[in-house]
Tab-separated table of C-alpha atoms and ligand atoms in Angstrom:
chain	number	residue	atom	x	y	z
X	1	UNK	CA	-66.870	35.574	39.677
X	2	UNK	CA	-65.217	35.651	43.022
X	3	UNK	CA	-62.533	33.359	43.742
X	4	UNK	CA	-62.920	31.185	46.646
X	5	UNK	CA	-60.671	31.724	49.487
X	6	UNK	CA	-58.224	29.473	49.770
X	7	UNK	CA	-57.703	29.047	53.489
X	8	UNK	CA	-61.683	28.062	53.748
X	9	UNK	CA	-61.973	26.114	50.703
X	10	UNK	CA	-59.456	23.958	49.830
X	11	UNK	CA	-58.517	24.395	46.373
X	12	UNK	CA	-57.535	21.808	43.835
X	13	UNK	CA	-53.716	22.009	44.098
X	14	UNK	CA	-54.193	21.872	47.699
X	15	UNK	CA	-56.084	18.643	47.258
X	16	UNK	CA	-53.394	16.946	45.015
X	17	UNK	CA	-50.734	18.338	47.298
X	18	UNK	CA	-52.429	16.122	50.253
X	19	UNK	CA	-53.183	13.463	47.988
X	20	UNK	CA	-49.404	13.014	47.151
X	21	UNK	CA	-48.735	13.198	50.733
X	22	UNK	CA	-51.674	10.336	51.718
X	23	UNK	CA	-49.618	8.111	48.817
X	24	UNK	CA	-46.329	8.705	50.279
X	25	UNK	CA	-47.353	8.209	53.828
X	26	UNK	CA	-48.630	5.015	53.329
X	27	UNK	CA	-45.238	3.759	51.557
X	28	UNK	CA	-43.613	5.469	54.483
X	29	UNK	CA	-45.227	3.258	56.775
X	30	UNK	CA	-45.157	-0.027	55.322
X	31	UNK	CA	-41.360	0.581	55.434
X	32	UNK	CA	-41.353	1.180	59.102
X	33	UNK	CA	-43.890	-2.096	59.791
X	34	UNK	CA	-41.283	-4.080	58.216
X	35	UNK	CA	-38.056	-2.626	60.065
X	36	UNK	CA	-37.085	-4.912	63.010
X	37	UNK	CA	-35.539	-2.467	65.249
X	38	UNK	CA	-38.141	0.216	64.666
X	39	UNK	CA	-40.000	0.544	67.548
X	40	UNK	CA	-41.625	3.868	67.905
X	41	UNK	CA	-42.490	6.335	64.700
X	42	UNK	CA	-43.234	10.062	64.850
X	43	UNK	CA	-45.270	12.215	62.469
X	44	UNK	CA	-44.878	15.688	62.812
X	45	UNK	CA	-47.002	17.679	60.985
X	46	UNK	CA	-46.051	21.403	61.737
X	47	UNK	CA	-48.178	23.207	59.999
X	48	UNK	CA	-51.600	21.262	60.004
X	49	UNK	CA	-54.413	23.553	58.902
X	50	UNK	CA	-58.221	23.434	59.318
X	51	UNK	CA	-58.696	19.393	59.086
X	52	UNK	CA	-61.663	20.106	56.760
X	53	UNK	CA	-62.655	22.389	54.737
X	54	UNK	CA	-65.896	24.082	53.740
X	55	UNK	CA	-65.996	22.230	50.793
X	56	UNK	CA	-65.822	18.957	52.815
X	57	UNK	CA	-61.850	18.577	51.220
X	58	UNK	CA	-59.835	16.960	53.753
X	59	UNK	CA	-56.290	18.515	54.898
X	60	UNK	CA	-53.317	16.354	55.846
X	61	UNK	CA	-54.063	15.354	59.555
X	62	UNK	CA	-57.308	13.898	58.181
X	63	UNK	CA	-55.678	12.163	55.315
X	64	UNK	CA	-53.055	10.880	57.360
X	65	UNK	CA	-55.494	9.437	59.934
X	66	UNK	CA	-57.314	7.772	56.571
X	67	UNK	CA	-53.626	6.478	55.256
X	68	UNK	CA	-53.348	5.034	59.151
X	69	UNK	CA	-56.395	3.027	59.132
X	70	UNK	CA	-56.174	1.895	55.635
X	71	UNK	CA	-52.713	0.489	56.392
X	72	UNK	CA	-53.876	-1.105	59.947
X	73	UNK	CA	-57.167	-3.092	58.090
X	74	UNK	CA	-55.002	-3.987	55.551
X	75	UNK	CA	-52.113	-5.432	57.590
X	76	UNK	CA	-54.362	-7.778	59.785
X	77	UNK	CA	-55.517	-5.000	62.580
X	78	UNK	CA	-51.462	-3.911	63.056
X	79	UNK	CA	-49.063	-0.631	62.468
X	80	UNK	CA	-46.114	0.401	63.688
X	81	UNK	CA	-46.451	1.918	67.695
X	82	UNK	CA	-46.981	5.936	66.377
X	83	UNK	CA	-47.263	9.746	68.159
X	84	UNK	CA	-48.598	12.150	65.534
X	85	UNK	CA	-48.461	15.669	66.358
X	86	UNK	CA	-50.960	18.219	64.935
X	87	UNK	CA	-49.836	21.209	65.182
X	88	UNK	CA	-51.223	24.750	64.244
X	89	UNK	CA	-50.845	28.398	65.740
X	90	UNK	CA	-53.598	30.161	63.642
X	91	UNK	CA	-57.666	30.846	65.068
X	92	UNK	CA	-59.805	28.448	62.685
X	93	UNK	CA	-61.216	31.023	59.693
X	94	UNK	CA	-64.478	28.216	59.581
X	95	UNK	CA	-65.351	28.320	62.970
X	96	UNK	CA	-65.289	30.897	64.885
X	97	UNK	CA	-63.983	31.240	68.829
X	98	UNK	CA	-61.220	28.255	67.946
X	99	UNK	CA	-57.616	27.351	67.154
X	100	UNK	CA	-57.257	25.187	64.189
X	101	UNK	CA	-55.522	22.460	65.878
X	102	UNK	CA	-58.994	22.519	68.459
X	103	UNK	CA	-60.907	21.627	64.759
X	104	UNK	CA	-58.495	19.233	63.747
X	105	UNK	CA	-59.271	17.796	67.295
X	106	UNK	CA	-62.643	17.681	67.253
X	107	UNK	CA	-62.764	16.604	63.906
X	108	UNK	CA	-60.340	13.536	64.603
X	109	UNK	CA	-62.440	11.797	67.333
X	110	UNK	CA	-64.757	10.453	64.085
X	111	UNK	CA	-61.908	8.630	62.676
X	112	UNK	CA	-60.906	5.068	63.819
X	113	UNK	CA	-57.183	5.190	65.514
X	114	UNK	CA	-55.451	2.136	66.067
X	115	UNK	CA	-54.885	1.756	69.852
X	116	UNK	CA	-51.187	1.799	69.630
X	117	UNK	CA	-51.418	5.566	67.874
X	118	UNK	CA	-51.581	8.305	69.870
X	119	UNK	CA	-52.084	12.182	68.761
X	120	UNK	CA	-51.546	15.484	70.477
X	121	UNK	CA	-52.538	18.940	69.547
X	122	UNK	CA	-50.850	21.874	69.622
X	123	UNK	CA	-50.585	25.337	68.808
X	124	UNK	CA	-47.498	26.452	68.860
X	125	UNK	CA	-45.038	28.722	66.536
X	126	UNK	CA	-43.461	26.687	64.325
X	127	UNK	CA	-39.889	28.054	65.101
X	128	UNK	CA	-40.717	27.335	68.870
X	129	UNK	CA	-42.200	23.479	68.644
X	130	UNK	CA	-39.873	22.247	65.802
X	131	UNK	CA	-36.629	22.032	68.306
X	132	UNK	CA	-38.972	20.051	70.355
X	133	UNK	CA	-39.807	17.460	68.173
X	134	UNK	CA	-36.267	16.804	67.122
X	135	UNK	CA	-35.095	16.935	70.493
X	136	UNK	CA	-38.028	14.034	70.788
X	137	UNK	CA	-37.065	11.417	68.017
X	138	UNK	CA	-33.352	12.101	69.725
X	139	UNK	CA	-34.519	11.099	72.950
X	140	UNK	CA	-36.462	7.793	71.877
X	141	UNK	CA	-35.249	4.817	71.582
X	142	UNK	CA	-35.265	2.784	68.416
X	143	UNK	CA	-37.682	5.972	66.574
X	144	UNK	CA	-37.922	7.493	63.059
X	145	UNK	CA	-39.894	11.021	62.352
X	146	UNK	CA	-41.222	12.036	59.679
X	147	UNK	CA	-41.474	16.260	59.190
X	148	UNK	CA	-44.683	17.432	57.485
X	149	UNK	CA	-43.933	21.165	56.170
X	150	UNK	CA	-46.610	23.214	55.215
X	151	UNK	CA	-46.483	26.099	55.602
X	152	UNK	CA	-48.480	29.139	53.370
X	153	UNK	CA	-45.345	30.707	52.300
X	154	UNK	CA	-41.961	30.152	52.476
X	155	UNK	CA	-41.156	32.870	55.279
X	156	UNK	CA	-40.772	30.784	58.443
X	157	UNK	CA	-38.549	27.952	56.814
X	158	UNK	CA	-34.715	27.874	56.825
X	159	UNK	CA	-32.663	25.603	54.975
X	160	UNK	CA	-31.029	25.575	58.713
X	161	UNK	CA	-34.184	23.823	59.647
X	162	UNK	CA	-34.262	20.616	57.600
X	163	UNK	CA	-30.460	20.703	58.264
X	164	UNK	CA	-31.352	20.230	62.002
X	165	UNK	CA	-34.256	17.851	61.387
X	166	UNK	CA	-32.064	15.536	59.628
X	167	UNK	CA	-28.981	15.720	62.126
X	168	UNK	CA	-30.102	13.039	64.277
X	169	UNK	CA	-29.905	10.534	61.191
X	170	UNK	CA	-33.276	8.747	62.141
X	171	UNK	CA	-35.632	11.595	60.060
X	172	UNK	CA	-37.167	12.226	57.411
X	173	UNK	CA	-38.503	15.298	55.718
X	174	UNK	CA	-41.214	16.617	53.008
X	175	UNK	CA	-41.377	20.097	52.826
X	176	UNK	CA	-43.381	22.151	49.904
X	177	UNK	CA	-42.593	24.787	48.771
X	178	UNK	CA	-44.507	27.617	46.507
X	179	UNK	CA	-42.023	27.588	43.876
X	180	UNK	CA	-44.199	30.087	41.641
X	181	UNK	CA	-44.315	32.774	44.548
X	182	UNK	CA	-40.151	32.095	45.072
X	183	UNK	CA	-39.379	32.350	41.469
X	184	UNK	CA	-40.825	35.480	40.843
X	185	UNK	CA	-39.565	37.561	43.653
X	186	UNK	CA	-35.673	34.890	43.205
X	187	UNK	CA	-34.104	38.289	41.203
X	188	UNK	CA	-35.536	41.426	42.717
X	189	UNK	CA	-35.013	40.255	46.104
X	190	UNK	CA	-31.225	39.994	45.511
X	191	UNK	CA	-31.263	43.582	43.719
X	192	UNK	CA	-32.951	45.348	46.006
X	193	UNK	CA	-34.276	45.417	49.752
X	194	UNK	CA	-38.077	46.581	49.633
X	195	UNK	CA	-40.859	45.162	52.673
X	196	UNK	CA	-40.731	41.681	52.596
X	197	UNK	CA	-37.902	40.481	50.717
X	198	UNK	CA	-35.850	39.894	53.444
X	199	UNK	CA	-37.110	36.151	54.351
X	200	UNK	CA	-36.346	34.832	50.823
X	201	UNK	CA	-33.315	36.547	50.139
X	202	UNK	CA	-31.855	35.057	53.624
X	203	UNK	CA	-33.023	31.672	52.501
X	204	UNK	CA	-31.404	32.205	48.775
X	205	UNK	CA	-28.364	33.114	50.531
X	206	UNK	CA	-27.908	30.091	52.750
X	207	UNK	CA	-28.111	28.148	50.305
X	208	UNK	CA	-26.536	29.523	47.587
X	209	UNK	CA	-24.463	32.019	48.935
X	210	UNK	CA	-23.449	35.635	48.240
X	211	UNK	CA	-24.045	34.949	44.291
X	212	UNK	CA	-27.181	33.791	43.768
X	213	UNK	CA	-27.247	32.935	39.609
X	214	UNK	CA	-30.137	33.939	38.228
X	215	UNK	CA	-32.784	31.235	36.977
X	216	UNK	CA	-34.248	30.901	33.516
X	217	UNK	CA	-37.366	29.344	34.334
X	218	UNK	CA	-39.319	27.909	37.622
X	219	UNK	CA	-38.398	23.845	36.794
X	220	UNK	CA	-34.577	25.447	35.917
X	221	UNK	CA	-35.056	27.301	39.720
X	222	UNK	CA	-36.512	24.126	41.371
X	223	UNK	CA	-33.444	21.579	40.228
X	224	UNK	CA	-31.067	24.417	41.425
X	225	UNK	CA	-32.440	24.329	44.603
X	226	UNK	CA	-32.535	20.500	44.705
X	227	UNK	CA	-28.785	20.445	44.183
X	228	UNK	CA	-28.021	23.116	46.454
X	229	UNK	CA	-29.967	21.419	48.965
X	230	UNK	CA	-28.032	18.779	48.200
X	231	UNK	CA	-24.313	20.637	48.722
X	232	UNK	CA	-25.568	22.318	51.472
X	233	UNK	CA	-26.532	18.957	53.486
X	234	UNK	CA	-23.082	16.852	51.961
X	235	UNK	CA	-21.638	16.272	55.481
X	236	UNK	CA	-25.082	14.759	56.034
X	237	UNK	CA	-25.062	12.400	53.157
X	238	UNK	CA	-29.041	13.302	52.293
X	239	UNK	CA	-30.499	12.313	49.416
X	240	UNK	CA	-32.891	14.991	48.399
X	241	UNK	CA	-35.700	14.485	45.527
X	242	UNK	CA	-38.537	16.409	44.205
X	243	UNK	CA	-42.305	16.343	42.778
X	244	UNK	CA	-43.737	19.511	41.287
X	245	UNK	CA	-47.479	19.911	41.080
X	246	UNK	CA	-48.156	22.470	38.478
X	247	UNK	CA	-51.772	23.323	37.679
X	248	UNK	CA	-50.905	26.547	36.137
X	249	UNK	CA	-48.233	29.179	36.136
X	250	UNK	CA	-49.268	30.986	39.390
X	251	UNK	CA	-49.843	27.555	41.204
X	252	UNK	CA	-46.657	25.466	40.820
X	253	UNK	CA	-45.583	23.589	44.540
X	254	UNK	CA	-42.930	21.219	44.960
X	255	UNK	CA	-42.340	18.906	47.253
X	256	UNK	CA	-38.969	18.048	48.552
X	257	UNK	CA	-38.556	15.010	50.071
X	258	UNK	CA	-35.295	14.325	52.204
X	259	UNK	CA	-33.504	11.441	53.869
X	260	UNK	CA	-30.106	9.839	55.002
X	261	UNK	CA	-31.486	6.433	53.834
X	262	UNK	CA	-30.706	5.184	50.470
X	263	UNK	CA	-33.027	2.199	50.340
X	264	UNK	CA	-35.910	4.309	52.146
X	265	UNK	CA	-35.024	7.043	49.554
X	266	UNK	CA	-35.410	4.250	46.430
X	267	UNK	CA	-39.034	2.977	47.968
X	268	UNK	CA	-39.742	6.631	47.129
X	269	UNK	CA	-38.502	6.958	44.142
X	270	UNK	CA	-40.328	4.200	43.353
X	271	UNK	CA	-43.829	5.248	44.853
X	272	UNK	CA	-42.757	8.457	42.557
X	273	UNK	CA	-42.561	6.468	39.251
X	274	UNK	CA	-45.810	4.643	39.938
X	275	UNK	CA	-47.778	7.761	41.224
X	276	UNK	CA	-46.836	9.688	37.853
X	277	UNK	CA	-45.709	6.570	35.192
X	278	UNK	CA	-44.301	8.723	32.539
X	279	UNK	CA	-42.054	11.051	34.450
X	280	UNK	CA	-41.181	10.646	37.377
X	281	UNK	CA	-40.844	13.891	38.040
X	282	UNK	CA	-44.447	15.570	38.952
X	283	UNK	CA	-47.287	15.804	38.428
X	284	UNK	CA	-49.431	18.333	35.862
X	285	UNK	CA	-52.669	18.174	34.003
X	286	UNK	CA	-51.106	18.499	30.899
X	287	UNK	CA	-48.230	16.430	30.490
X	288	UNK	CA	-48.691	12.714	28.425
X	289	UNK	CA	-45.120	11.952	27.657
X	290	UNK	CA	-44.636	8.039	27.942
X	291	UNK	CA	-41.619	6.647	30.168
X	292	UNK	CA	-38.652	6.069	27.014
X	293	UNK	CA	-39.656	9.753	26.016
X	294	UNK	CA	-39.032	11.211	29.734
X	295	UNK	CA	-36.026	9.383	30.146
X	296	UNK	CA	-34.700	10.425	26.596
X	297	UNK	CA	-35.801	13.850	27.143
X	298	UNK	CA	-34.410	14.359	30.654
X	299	UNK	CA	-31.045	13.532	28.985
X	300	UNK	CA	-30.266	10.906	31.937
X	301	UNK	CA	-28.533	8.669	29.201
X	302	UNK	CA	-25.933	11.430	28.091
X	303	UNK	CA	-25.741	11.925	32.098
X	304	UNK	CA	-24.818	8.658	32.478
X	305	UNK	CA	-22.642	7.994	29.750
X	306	UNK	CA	-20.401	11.559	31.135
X	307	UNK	CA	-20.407	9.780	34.342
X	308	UNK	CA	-19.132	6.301	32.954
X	309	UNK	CA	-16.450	7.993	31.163
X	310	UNK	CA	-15.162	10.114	33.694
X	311	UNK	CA	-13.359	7.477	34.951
X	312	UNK	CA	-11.951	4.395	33.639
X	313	UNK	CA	-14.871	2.325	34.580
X	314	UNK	CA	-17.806	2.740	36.717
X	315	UNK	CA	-19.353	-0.086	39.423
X	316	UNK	CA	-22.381	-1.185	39.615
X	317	UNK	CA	-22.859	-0.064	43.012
X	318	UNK	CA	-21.806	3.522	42.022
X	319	UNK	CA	-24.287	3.454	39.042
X	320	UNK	CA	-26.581	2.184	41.747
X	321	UNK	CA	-26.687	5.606	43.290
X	322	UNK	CA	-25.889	7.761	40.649
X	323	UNK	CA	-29.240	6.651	38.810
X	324	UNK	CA	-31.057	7.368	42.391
X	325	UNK	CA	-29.288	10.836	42.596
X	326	UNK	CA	-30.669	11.631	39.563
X	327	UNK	CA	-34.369	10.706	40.329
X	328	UNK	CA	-34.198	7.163	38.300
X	329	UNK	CA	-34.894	4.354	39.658
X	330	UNK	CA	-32.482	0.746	38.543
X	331	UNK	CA	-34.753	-0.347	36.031
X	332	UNK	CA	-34.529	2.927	34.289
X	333	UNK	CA	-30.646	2.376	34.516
X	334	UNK	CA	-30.939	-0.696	33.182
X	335	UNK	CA	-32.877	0.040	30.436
X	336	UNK	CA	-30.589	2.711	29.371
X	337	UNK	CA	-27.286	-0.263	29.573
X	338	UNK	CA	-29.842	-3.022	27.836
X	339	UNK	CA	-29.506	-0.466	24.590
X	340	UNK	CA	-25.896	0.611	24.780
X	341	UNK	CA	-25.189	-3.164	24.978
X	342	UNK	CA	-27.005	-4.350	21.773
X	343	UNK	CA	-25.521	-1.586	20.114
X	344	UNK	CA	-22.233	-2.203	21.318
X	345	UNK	CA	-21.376	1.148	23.227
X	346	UNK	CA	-20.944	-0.389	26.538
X	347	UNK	CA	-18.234	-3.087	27.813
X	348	UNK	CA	-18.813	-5.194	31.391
X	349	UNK	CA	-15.775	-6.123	33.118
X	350	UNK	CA	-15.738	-8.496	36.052
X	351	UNK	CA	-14.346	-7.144	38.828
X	352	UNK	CA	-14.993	-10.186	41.293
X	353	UNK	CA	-13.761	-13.015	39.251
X	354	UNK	CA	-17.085	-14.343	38.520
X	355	UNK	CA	-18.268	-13.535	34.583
X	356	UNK	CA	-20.087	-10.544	34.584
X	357	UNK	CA	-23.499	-10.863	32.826
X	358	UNK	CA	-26.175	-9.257	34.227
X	359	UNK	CA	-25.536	-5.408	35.335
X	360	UNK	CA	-26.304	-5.496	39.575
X	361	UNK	CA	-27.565	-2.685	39.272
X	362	UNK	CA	-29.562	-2.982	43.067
X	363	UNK	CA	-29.302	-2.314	46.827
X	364	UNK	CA	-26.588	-4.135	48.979
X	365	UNK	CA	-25.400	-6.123	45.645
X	366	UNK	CA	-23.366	-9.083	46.443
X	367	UNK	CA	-21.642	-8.532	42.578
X	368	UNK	CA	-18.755	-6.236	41.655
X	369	UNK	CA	-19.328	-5.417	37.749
X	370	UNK	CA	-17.436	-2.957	36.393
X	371	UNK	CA	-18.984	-0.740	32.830
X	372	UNK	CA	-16.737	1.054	30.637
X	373	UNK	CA	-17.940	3.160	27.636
X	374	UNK	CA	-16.495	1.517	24.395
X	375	UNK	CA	-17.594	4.396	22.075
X	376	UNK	CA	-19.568	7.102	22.394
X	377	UNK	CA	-23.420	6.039	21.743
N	401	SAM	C1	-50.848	25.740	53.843
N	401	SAM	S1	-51.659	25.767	55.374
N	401	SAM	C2	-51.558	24.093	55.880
N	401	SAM	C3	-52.520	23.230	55.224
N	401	SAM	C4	-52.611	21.852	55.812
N	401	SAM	N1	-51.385	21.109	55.663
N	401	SAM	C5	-53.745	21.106	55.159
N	401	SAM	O1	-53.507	20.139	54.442
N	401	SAM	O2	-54.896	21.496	55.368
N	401	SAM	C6	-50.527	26.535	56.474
N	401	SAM	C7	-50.964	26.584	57.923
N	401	SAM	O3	-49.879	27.040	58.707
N	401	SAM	C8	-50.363	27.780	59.812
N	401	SAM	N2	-49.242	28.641	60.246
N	401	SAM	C9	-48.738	29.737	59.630
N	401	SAM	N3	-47.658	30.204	60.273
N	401	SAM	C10	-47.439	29.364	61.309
N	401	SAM	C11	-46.447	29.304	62.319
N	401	SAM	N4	-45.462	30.203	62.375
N	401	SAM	N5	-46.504	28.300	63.228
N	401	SAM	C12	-47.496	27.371	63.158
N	401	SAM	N6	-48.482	27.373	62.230
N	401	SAM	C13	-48.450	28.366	61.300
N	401	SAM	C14	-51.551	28.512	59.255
N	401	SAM	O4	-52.484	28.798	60.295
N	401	SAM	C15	-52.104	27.525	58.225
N	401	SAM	O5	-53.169	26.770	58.762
């Protein structure tokens, strides 16, 4: 049987890849509602698509309309003031005669849009309207943007990109990635130079730079890129995290999800943990693991206890973030220090002269608790 084409129909990874981004949207809102000095937010979704597809499947501007409304009704007819940009440079393969972004046009005037939201359409080259929006958020007072990557491949995007689109400090970004396409072409394209290696090989470079290690298997590929990311945007202080959508072998996407705000970057986490219980990590048909195997299996307590023991003692603000770094959230922390205390592994040690029972483990603690590792667990 012939498959159906993807860029008319939108196929079922596609669909949980919007989904994910409806989910994380609306968490991404709420947060801005309840920021004070936010005053104006921007959406810029880059790479916006058909709108719908033949199979009536709804792409990202349409689901983020959907997440808008939902959060308006269900916030007493309010949202933050917002400018979403739509933009697209390719001719619509569904109707013929007109640029995607004129569908996704069209198709938007039968959605309800909160009076304070405004959209504009475009259909520009990526590399050509992305200074533009940055440049934007810049120039606004009291704004935060949001970056919607999406692109088919991974040949327009530079790490130099994100890097840019986080400068201003006020951003954030999600940006997928087809990790199955990357990994398979990661070693050849570092051997040798045949037609179309060039793209990934430049991006492999910046990141990595002139040795690129090789990778033993797409997740293995996926966390090295996370913590290059990571190195590469250090000056920035970006927290970068990930969810991989695997259906199969030749459809695994991630999405990687970066900020400059640690409590913004937790509410993530957090949407993360709920979206996908047991793992925190992604999402696949398969996978039934419960939440004390992931955590066990993901090795976060030998992670932690190298960490506490690395130094004479560790704070609770630092185990505050190194839990987050690692894609845990403080009640996974916490869990982990609940066992190594009835067991005797861990010591608390008050470093603010009050006694030190509970672990602070939490955001802007007003505690100073210090952990050491009393024997190895
Ligand atoms: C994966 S699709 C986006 C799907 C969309 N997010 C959705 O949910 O329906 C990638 C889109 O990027 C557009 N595109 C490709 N290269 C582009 C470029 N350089 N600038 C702007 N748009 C581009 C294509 O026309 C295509 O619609």
């Amino acid at each position: 049987m012939q498959q159906p084409n993807p860029k008319t129909y939108q196929l079922e990874h596609s669909e949980a890849k919007v989904k994910l981004y409806g989910k994380y949207l609306a968490v991404y809102l709420s947060i801005m509602h309840h920021v004070q000095y936010v005053k104006q937010v921007f959406v810029f979704d880059l790479f916006c698509g058909e709108g719908i597809y033949k199979n009536d499947a709804k792409g990202s501007p349409i689901i983020a309309l959907e997440s808008i409304r939902n959060h308006y009704f269900a916030n007493q007819k309010s949202c933050p003031n917002m400018t979403l940009w739509f933009n697209d440079n390719g001719i619509s393969e569904i109707e013929s005669g007109i640029f995607k972004s004129d569908r996704v046009q069209q198709i938007s005037t039968r959605y309800f849009i909160p009076p304070n939201v405004n959209i504009e359409y475009f259909k520009e080259d990526y590399e050509k309207i992305y200074p533009i929006a940055i440049d934007l958020v810049r120039r606004t007072k009291d704004a935060k943007g949001l970056f919607f990557i999406d692109p088919f491949g991974y040949k327009d995007i530079k790490p130099d990109d994100i890097r840019k689109m986080l400068q201003g400090g006020n951003t954030e970004v999600f940006l997928w990635l087809p990790i199955a396409q990357m990994y398979r072409f990661a070693d050849s394209v570092m051997r040798s130079n045949f037609p179309g290696s060039e793209p990934l090989r430049l991006f492999l470079t910046e990141l990595f730079g002139k040795v690129v290690p090789s990778f033993q298997s797409p997740r293995e590929f996926i966390e090295q890129l996370r913590s290059r990311f990571r190195a590469y945007l250090r000056d920035l202080e970006v927290f970068v995290d990930t969810f991989i959508l695997e259906r199969d072998a030749s459809n695994l996407y991630c999405l990687f999800f970066f900020t400059r705000n640690v409590r913004g970057y937790e509410k993530m986490l957090e949407a993360k943990w709920s979206i996908d219980p047991g793992h925190g990590k992604g999402h696949s048909l398969e996978k039934t693991m419960s939440l004390f195997d992931e955590i066990e299996l993901s090795g976060y307590p030998q992670k932690l206890q190298a960490f506490i023991s690395s130094a004479d003692y560790r704070t609770n603000k630092e185990l505050y973030h190194f839990g987050l770094d690692n894609g845990f959230l403080p009640k996974h922390t916490n869990n982990v220090l609940r066992d190594w205390k009835r067991e005797g592994v861990i010591e608390l040690v008050s470093l603010d002269g009050q006694i030190a029972r509970g672990n602070y483990i939490e955001y802007n603690s007003p505690r100073y608790i210090g952990f050491k590792i009393k024997q190895i667990p």
